[in-house]
Amino acid sequence: MPDLDTIVSLAKRRGFIFPGSEIYGGLAGTWDYGPLGVALKNNLKNLWWRMFVDGREDIYGIDAAILMNAKVWKASGHVSGFSDPLVECGKCKKSFRADQVGSKCPECNGKLSEVQQFNMMFKTIVGAAEDESAVSYLRPETAGGIFVNFKNIIDSFHPELPFGVAQIGKAFRNEIAPRDFVFRAREFEQMEVEYFVRSGEWEKYFEEWRRETLRYIEAVGIDKSMVHELEVPDGERAHYSRRTIDFEFDFPFGRKELYGLAYRGDFDLSAHEGASGADLRYTDPEKKDKFIPHVIEPSLGVDRTILAILCSAYAEDELGGEKRVLLKLKPAIAPIKVAIFPLVKNKPNLVTKAREIYSALKKNIGAVAFDDNGNVGKRYRRQDEIGTPWCVTVDYQTLEDGTVTIRDRDTGKQERHKVAELELYFSKKLT
Ligand code: ATP
């Protein structure tokens, strides 16, 4: 297991993740994804969407606004209850989460204040009038946007239970102590499904979503031996949840929550029905009775997924007597699938041929890189470190018989293949 600094520095050096607003000294709890980071992120979000929206008949995707009427968060209990216990040091004035520190300040040993409840929602003003009625919040979870669109989905698609509504999007929490790289950020992304069921069937679908979550964990290449399920005991669950399983991961800083799976009962729809006055009941198509469905929620953090993938994929080994660092990313989520090299940079016919192959593959596969910098060995190392599964080298033999070498990232083995077959070769490997 790499330590966190190793992952953070690789992520920065190679263009995966940068500290937010870096040239101004940063902004705690914010991170910017660079070219490789955004590619990795898009790949894992697309995979989630393919598995849970496009791959199923019973799930509807949405993309709701981040800014919502403040009444949403009053009804959901977030205005009154979405808080963490805060303590402040009387000496150095730093703030801490009371459940993460002892009785003294961990930085200067000063005396800590009494515990206060600190609401984690970011407040903002919508419009020009700065009064109480203009207050809104950046959503602290994507789920809110799903519940307020429940009626819209019912009215326009007439789904039958059980069915789900899915959303990927940003969420914001004013964490008291953002830390551990992208694990605890103030702005992050979630992938959530609210899966509506009949109350008597919740246990069956809770189990189904437990399996589906594990299937996703496997599909993105998170090491399953580092994932542990924790049944969250009474009294420690979120205010809306009647049963929760946390999927924890062995991060370099300890075993911590990666994803949550919660049975939220009919808490949300009932609360929104009560507060908005809208009829949020479902009508059974046969019996014609009306009732509020119950809901199962698998909630997956995009950024924690990225961190768990990087920790799972990071490896150091020796190849041909040389030490190397590699990311054993699954090809489906690797930011770059294939890198194309001319054997040397100063032979125009090799470069022209390599460029030709590069352009053709890029048209079809997209995430293809071209590299003619330094010697081939160095280029292999550079691609290994960012997890590129295959490197293709165009050499003198290519000009004679139309074949190239394909080198495998994990084994370092090289095979010769016909240029004309490359597209099919990689397409097969990527499906
Ligand atoms: P924690 O106990 O670690 O604060 P939580 O229980 O508050 O997490 P949930 O409300 O269950 O988290 O949020 C669902 C998912 O969203 C989490 O499992 C995680 O993947 C992600 N998530 C929550 N808070 C953050 C954050 N501050 N930074 C990055 N991801 C987060």
Coordinates of C-alpha atoms and ligand atoms in Angstrom, one line a residue:
M1 CA 0.0 0.0 0.0
P2 CA 1.5 3.4 -1.0
D3 CA 1.5 6.2 1.5
L4 CA -0.8 9.1 0.9
D5 CA 2.1 11.5 0.0
T6 CA 3.2 9.1 -2.8
I7 CA -0.3 9.2 -4.4
V8 CA -0.7 13.0 -3.9
S9 CA 2.7 13.7 -5.5
L10 CA 2.1 11.3 -8.4
A11 CA -1.3 12.8 -9.0
K12 CA 0.1 16.3 -9.2
R13 CA 3.3 15.5 -11.1
R14 CA 1.5 13.6 -13.8
G15 CA -1.5 15.9 -14.2
F16 CA -4.3 13.9 -12.4
I17 CA -5.2 16.2 -9.5
F18 CA -3.9 19.7 -8.5
P19 CA -4.7 21.7 -5.3
G20 CA -7.5 24.1 -6.0
S21 CA -6.5 27.8 -6.6
E22 CA -2.9 26.8 -6.1
I23 CA -1.2 30.0 -7.3
Y24 CA -3.1 32.0 -4.7
G25 CA -2.1 29.7 -1.9
G26 CA -5.0 27.2 -2.4
L27 CA -8.4 27.0 -0.9
A28 CA -8.8 24.2 1.7
G29 CA -11.0 21.3 0.7
T30 CA -10.9 22.1 -3.1
W31 CA -9.1 20.1 -5.8
D32 CA -8.8 20.6 -9.6
Y33 CA -8.7 17.7 -11.9
G34 CA -6.1 17.9 -14.6
P35 CA -6.3 16.2 -18.1
L36 CA -5.6 12.7 -16.8
G37 CA -7.8 13.1 -13.7
V38 CA -10.8 14.3 -15.7
A39 CA -10.4 11.4 -18.1
L40 CA -10.3 8.9 -15.3
K41 CA -13.2 10.6 -13.6
N42 CA -15.3 10.6 -16.8
N43 CA -14.5 7.0 -17.4
L44 CA -15.7 5.9 -14.0
K45 CA -18.8 8.1 -14.1
N46 CA -19.6 6.7 -17.6
L47 CA -19.2 3.2 -16.4
W48 CA -21.6 3.9 -13.5
W49 CA -24.1 5.4 -15.9
R50 CA -23.8 2.4 -18.2
M51 CA -24.2 -0.1 -15.4
F52 CA -27.1 1.6 -13.5
V53 CA -29.0 3.7 -16.1
D54 CA -28.4 2.6 -19.7
G55 CA -27.9 -1.0 -18.6
R56 CA -31.2 -1.3 -16.9
E57 CA -34.9 -0.7 -17.8
D58 CA -36.0 0.5 -14.4
I59 CA -33.7 3.5 -13.8
Y60 CA -34.2 7.1 -15.0
G61 CA -31.3 9.6 -15.2
I62 CA -31.7 13.2 -14.2
D63 CA -29.4 16.3 -13.8
A64 CA -31.0 18.6 -11.3
A65 CA -29.9 22.1 -10.4
I66 CA -27.3 22.5 -7.6
L67 CA -29.1 25.6 -6.3
M68 CA -32.5 24.6 -4.9
N69 CA -35.3 26.4 -3.0
A70 CA -34.2 26.5 0.7
K71 CA -37.5 24.8 1.6
V72 CA -36.1 21.6 0.2
W73 CA -33.4 21.5 2.8
K74 CA -35.7 22.6 5.6
A75 CA -38.1 19.7 4.8
S76 CA -35.2 17.2 4.5
G77 CA -34.0 18.1 7.9
H78 CA -30.6 19.4 6.7
V79 CA -31.2 23.0 7.9
S80 CA -31.8 21.9 11.4
G81 CA -29.8 18.7 11.6
F82 CA -27.0 18.5 9.0
S83 CA -24.2 19.5 11.4
D84 CA -20.9 18.2 12.8
P85 CA -19.7 18.9 16.4
L86 CA -17.3 21.7 16.4
V87 CA -14.6 22.7 19.0
E88 CA -12.3 25.6 18.8
C89 CA -8.9 26.0 20.4
G90 CA -8.7 29.0 22.8
K91 CA -5.0 29.4 22.1
C92 CA -4.3 28.9 18.3
K93 CA -8.0 29.5 17.3
K94 CA -8.0 26.4 15.0
S95 CA -11.3 24.5 14.6
F96 CA -11.7 20.7 14.9
R97 CA -14.4 18.1 14.7
A98 CA -15.1 17.2 18.3
D99 CA -15.3 13.5 17.5
Q100 CA -11.8 13.6 15.9
V101 CA -9.9 15.1 18.8
G102 CA -9.4 14.5 22.5
S103 CA -9.8 17.1 25.3
K104 CA -6.7 19.2 24.2
C105 CA -5.9 20.9 20.9
P106 CA -3.9 18.5 18.8
E107 CA -1.8 21.3 17.3
C108 CA -0.8 23.4 20.4
N109 CA -2.2 21.5 23.3
G110 CA -4.4 24.5 24.1
K111 CA -7.8 24.3 25.8
L112 CA -10.7 23.4 23.6
S113 CA -14.1 25.2 23.7
E114 CA -17.4 23.6 24.5
V115 CA -18.9 21.6 21.6
Q116 CA -21.1 23.6 19.2
Q117 CA -23.2 22.2 16.4
F118 CA -21.8 23.5 13.0
N119 CA -24.1 23.3 10.0
M120 CA -22.2 22.1 7.0
M121 CA -24.3 23.5 4.3
F122 CA -22.9 26.4 2.2
K123 CA -25.3 29.3 2.5
T124 CA -25.7 31.7 -0.5
I125 CA -27.9 34.5 -1.6
V126 CA -30.0 34.1 -4.8
G127 CA -30.9 37.4 -6.5
A128 CA -30.2 41.0 -5.6
A129 CA -32.2 41.3 -2.3
E130 CA -30.1 40.2 0.6
D131 CA -32.8 39.2 3.0
E132 CA -33.7 35.9 4.6
S133 CA -36.0 35.0 1.8
A134 CA -33.1 35.1 -0.7
V135 CA -31.1 32.6 1.3
S136 CA -30.4 29.3 -0.5
Y137 CA -27.8 26.5 -0.1
L138 CA -25.5 24.6 -2.4
R139 CA -26.8 21.1 -2.2
P140 CA -25.1 18.9 0.4
E141 CA -26.1 15.7 -1.5
T142 CA -27.5 15.0 -4.9
A143 CA -30.5 13.1 -3.5
G144 CA -32.5 16.3 -2.8
G145 CA -32.8 16.9 -6.6
I146 CA -34.1 13.4 -7.1
F147 CA -36.8 13.6 -4.5
V148 CA -38.2 16.9 -5.7
N149 CA -38.4 15.4 -9.3
F150 CA -40.2 12.2 -8.2
K151 CA -43.5 13.6 -9.3
N152 CA -42.1 14.7 -12.7
I153 CA -40.7 11.3 -13.4
I154 CA -44.0 9.6 -12.4
D155 CA -46.0 12.0 -14.5
S156 CA -43.9 11.9 -17.7
F157 CA -42.8 8.2 -17.7
H158 CA -45.4 6.4 -15.6
P159 CA -42.9 3.8 -14.2
E160 CA -44.1 0.9 -12.1
L161 CA -42.5 0.0 -8.8
P162 CA -39.7 -0.8 -8.2
F163 CA -37.9 1.9 -10.2
G164 CA -35.0 4.2 -9.6
V165 CA -33.9 7.7 -10.4
A166 CA -30.2 8.3 -10.8
Q167 CA -28.0 11.4 -10.8
I168 CA -24.3 12.2 -10.9
G169 CA -23.3 15.7 -9.8
K170 CA -21.5 18.0 -7.4
A171 CA -22.3 18.2 -3.7
F172 CA -20.9 20.8 -1.2
R173 CA -20.2 20.5 2.5
N174 CA -18.4 23.0 4.6
E175 CA -16.4 20.3 6.3
I176 CA -14.8 21.5 9.5
A177 CA -11.5 19.8 8.8
P178 CA -11.1 18.9 5.1
R179 CA -8.2 16.5 4.9
D180 CA -6.7 13.4 3.4
F181 CA -6.5 14.7 -0.2
V182 CA -9.8 14.3 -2.1
F183 CA -11.2 12.0 0.6
R184 CA -12.7 14.8 2.6
A185 CA -13.3 17.8 0.3
R186 CA -15.7 20.7 0.6
E187 CA -16.7 20.4 -3.0
F188 CA -17.0 16.8 -4.4
E189 CA -19.1 14.7 -6.7
Q190 CA -21.6 12.0 -5.9
M191 CA -23.3 9.2 -8.0
E192 CA -26.6 8.4 -6.4
V193 CA -29.6 6.2 -7.1
E194 CA -32.9 6.5 -5.2
Y195 CA -34.5 3.2 -5.7
F196 CA -38.3 3.3 -4.9
V197 CA -39.9 0.1 -3.6
R198 CA -43.0 -1.2 -1.8
S199 CA -42.3 -1.0 1.9
G200 CA -42.6 -4.8 2.3
E201 CA -39.9 -5.4 -0.2
W202 CA -37.1 -3.2 1.0
E203 CA -34.9 -6.0 2.4
K204 CA -34.8 -7.8 -1.0
Y205 CA -33.8 -4.6 -2.8
F206 CA -31.3 -3.6 -0.1
E207 CA -29.5 -6.9 -0.8
E208 CA -29.7 -6.3 -4.5
W209 CA -28.0 -2.9 -4.2
R210 CA -25.4 -4.3 -1.9
R211 CA -24.5 -6.8 -4.6
E212 CA -24.7 -4.1 -7.3
T213 CA -22.3 -1.8 -5.3
L214 CA -19.8 -4.6 -5.0
R215 CA -20.1 -5.3 -8.7
Y216 CA -19.2 -1.6 -9.4
I217 CA -16.3 -1.8 -7.0
E218 CA -15.0 -4.7 -9.0
A219 CA -15.7 -3.1 -12.4
V220 CA -13.6 0.0 -11.7
G221 CA -10.7 -2.0 -10.3
I222 CA -10.9 -1.2 -6.6
D223 CA -9.1 -4.0 -4.7
K224 CA -11.9 -6.0 -3.1
S225 CA -9.7 -7.4 -0.3
M226 CA -9.4 -3.8 0.9
V227 CA -13.2 -3.2 1.1
H228 CA -15.1 -4.0 4.2
E229 CA -18.8 -3.8 4.9
L230 CA -19.8 -2.1 8.2
E231 CA -23.4 -2.4 9.5
V232 CA -23.9 1.1 11.0
P233 CA -25.4 0.7 14.5
D234 CA -28.6 2.4 15.8
G235 CA -27.8 5.9 17.0
E236 CA -24.9 6.4 14.5
R237 CA -26.9 6.5 11.3
A238 CA -28.0 9.7 9.5
H239 CA -31.3 11.1 10.7
Y240 CA -33.2 9.7 7.7
S241 CA -31.9 6.1 7.7
R242 CA -33.4 2.9 9.1
R243 CA -30.5 0.7 8.0
T244 CA -27.1 1.6 6.6
I245 CA -24.1 -0.3 5.4
D246 CA -20.9 1.6 4.9
F247 CA -18.5 0.1 2.4
E248 CA -15.2 1.0 3.9
F249 CA -11.8 1.0 2.2
D250 CA -8.3 0.6 3.7
F251 CA -7.1 4.0 2.7
P252 CA -3.4 4.9 3.6
F253 CA -4.8 6.9 6.5
G254 CA -7.0 4.1 7.9
R255 CA -10.2 2.2 7.2
K256 CA -12.8 4.8 6.2
E257 CA -16.1 5.1 4.4
L258 CA -15.9 4.8 0.7
Y259 CA -19.7 4.4 -0.1
G260 CA -22.9 4.3 1.8
L261 CA -26.0 2.2 1.2
A262 CA -29.0 3.4 3.2
Y263 CA -32.6 2.4 3.6
R264 CA -34.3 5.8 4.0
G265 CA -37.9 4.4 4.4
D266 CA -40.5 7.0 3.2
F267 CA -38.8 9.8 5.2
D268 CA -37.9 12.0 2.2
L269 CA -41.0 11.8 0.1
S270 CA -43.3 12.1 3.1
A271 CA -41.3 15.1 4.4
H272 CA -41.5 16.8 1.0
E273 CA -45.1 16.0 0.6
G274 CA -45.9 17.5 4.0
A275 CA -43.8 20.6 3.4
S276 CA -44.7 21.3 -0.3
G277 CA -48.3 20.2 -0.4
A278 CA -47.7 18.3 -3.6
D279 CA -49.1 14.8 -3.9
L280 CA -46.1 12.5 -3.9
R281 CA -48.0 9.3 -3.7
Y282 CA -47.7 6.4 -6.2
T283 CA -50.8 4.9 -7.6
D284 CA -50.8 1.1 -7.9
P285 CA -51.8 0.4 -11.5
E286 CA -53.9 -2.6 -10.6
K287 CA -55.3 -2.0 -7.1
K288 CA -55.4 1.7 -7.6
D289 CA -54.5 2.4 -4.0
K290 CA -52.1 5.3 -3.4
F291 CA -49.1 5.3 -1.1
I292 CA -45.6 6.8 -0.6
P293 CA -43.0 4.3 -1.7
H294 CA -39.9 3.5 0.4
V295 CA -36.4 4.1 -0.9
I296 CA -33.0 2.4 -1.0
E297 CA -30.1 4.7 -1.7
P298 CA -26.6 3.6 -2.8
S299 CA -24.5 6.7 -2.5
L300 CA -21.1 6.7 -4.2
G301 CA -18.5 9.4 -4.0
V302 CA -16.6 10.0 -7.2
D303 CA -13.5 11.5 -5.6
R304 CA -13.2 8.7 -3.0
T305 CA -13.6 6.2 -5.9
I306 CA -10.6 7.9 -7.6
L307 CA -8.5 7.7 -4.5
A308 CA -9.4 4.1 -3.9
I309 CA -8.6 3.2 -7.5
L310 CA -5.2 5.0 -7.3
C311 CA -4.4 3.2 -4.0
S312 CA -5.4 -0.2 -5.5
A313 CA -3.6 0.3 -8.8
Y314 CA -0.3 1.8 -7.5
A315 CA 2.6 -0.7 -7.7
E316 CA 6.3 -0.7 -7.7
D317 CA 8.3 -3.5 -9.3
E318 CA 11.4 -4.3 -11.3
L319 CA 11.4 -4.9 -15.0
G320 CA 14.5 -5.8 -17.0
G321 CA 16.6 -5.0 -13.9
E322 CA 15.1 -1.5 -13.5
K323 CA 12.8 -0.3 -10.8
R324 CA 9.5 1.2 -12.0
V325 CA 6.3 2.7 -10.7
L326 CA 3.1 1.6 -12.4
L327 CA -0.7 2.1 -12.1
K328 CA -2.4 -1.2 -12.9
L329 CA -5.6 0.6 -14.0
K330 CA -8.3 -1.4 -15.7
P331 CA -8.2 -0.6 -19.4
A332 CA -11.8 0.6 -19.4
I333 CA -11.0 3.4 -16.9
A334 CA -7.4 4.2 -17.8
P335 CA -7.1 7.8 -19.0
I336 CA -5.0 6.8 -22.0
K337 CA -5.6 3.5 -23.6
V338 CA -2.7 3.3 -26.1
A339 CA 0.5 5.3 -26.6
I340 CA 2.1 5.3 -30.0
F341 CA 5.9 5.8 -30.4
P342 CA 8.2 6.1 -33.4
L343 CA 11.4 4.2 -32.4
V344 CA 13.4 7.3 -32.9
K345 CA 12.5 10.9 -33.3
N346 CA 14.9 11.9 -36.1
K347 CA 13.8 9.4 -38.8
P348 CA 11.0 11.2 -40.8
N349 CA 9.6 8.0 -42.3
L350 CA 9.2 6.4 -38.9
V351 CA 7.6 9.5 -37.4
T352 CA 5.2 9.8 -40.4
K353 CA 4.1 6.2 -40.1
A354 CA 3.7 6.5 -36.3
R355 CA 1.6 9.7 -36.8
E356 CA -0.5 8.0 -39.3
I357 CA -1.3 5.1 -37.0
Y358 CA -1.9 7.5 -34.1
S359 CA -4.4 9.6 -36.1
A360 CA -6.3 6.5 -37.2
L361 CA -6.5 5.0 -33.7
K362 CA -7.4 8.4 -32.2
K363 CA -10.4 8.7 -34.4
N364 CA -11.8 5.4 -33.2
I365 CA -10.5 4.9 -29.7
G366 CA -10.1 8.5 -28.7
A367 CA -7.8 8.3 -25.7
V368 CA -4.6 7.7 -27.6
A369 CA -1.3 9.5 -27.0
F370 CA 1.8 10.1 -29.1
D371 CA 5.2 10.3 -27.6
D372 CA 8.6 10.7 -29.3
N373 CA 10.5 12.2 -26.3
G374 CA 13.6 10.5 -25.0
N375 CA 14.3 6.8 -25.6
V376 CA 11.6 4.1 -25.8
G377 CA 12.5 2.8 -22.3
K378 CA 11.8 6.2 -20.8
R379 CA 8.5 6.5 -22.7
Y380 CA 7.4 3.1 -21.4
R381 CA 8.1 4.2 -17.8
R382 CA 6.2 7.4 -18.3
Q383 CA 3.2 5.5 -19.6
D384 CA 3.4 2.9 -16.9
E385 CA 3.2 5.6 -14.3
I386 CA -0.1 6.9 -15.6
G387 CA -1.5 3.5 -16.2
T388 CA -1.6 3.2 -20.0
P389 CA -2.2 -0.4 -20.7
W390 CA -0.5 -0.7 -24.1
C391 CA 2.4 1.0 -26.0
V392 CA 2.8 0.6 -29.7
T393 CA 6.2 1.1 -31.3
V394 CA 6.8 1.8 -34.9
D395 CA 10.3 0.6 -35.9
Y396 CA 12.2 -0.2 -39.1
Q397 CA 10.5 -3.6 -39.5
T398 CA 7.2 -1.7 -39.7
L399 CA 8.3 -0.1 -42.9
E400 CA 9.1 -3.5 -44.4
D401 CA 6.3 -5.7 -43.3
G402 CA 3.6 -3.5 -41.8
T403 CA 3.9 -4.8 -38.3
V404 CA 4.4 -3.0 -35.0
T405 CA 5.2 -4.1 -31.4
I406 CA 2.5 -3.9 -28.8
R407 CA 3.9 -3.9 -25.3
D408 CA 1.8 -4.9 -22.3
R409 CA 2.1 -2.6 -19.2
D410 CA 1.9 -5.2 -16.5
T411 CA 4.1 -7.9 -18.0
G412 CA 6.4 -5.7 -20.1
K413 CA 6.0 -8.4 -22.9
Q414 CA 6.0 -7.3 -26.5
E415 CA 4.2 -9.0 -29.4
R416 CA 4.2 -8.1 -33.1
H417 CA 0.9 -7.3 -34.7
K418 CA -0.2 -6.1 -38.1
V419 CA -1.0 -2.4 -38.3
A420 CA -4.2 -3.2 -40.1
E421 CA -5.4 -5.2 -37.1
L422 CA -4.7 -2.7 -34.3
E423 CA -8.1 -1.2 -34.2
L424 CA -9.8 -4.5 -33.9
Y425 CA -7.2 -5.7 -31.4
F426 CA -7.7 -2.8 -29.0
S427 CA -11.5 -2.6 -29.5
K428 CA -11.8 -6.2 -28.4
K429 CA -9.6 -5.6 -25.3
L430 CA -11.7 -2.5 -24.4
T431 CA -15.1 -4.1 -24.4
Ligands
ATP1 P1 -18.2 10.9 6.3 O1 -18.8 10.1 7.5 O2 -16.9 10.3 5.8 O3 -18.2 12.3 6.5 P2 -20.8 10.7 5.3 O4 -21.4 9.5 6.0 O5 -21.2 12.0 5.7 O6 -19.2 10.6 5.1 P3 -22.6 10.4 3.1 O7 -23.5 11.5 3.6 O8 -23.1 9.0 3.3 O9 -21.2 10.6 3.7 O10 -22.3 10.7 1.6 C1 -22.3 9.7 0.6 C2 -20.9 9.5 -0.1 O11 -20.4 10.8 -0.5 C3 -19.8 9.1 0.9 O12 -19.8 7.7 1.0 C4 -18.6 9.6 0.1 O13 -18.2 8.7 -0.9 C5 -19.0 10.9 -0.5 N1 -18.6 12.0 0.4 C6 -19.3 12.5 1.5 N2 -18.6 13.5 2.0 C7 -17.5 13.7 1.3 C8 -16.5 14.7 1.3 N3 -16.4 15.6 2.2 N4 -15.5 14.6 0.3 C9 -15.6 13.6 -0.6 N5 -16.5 12.7 -0.7 C10 -17.5 12.7 0.2

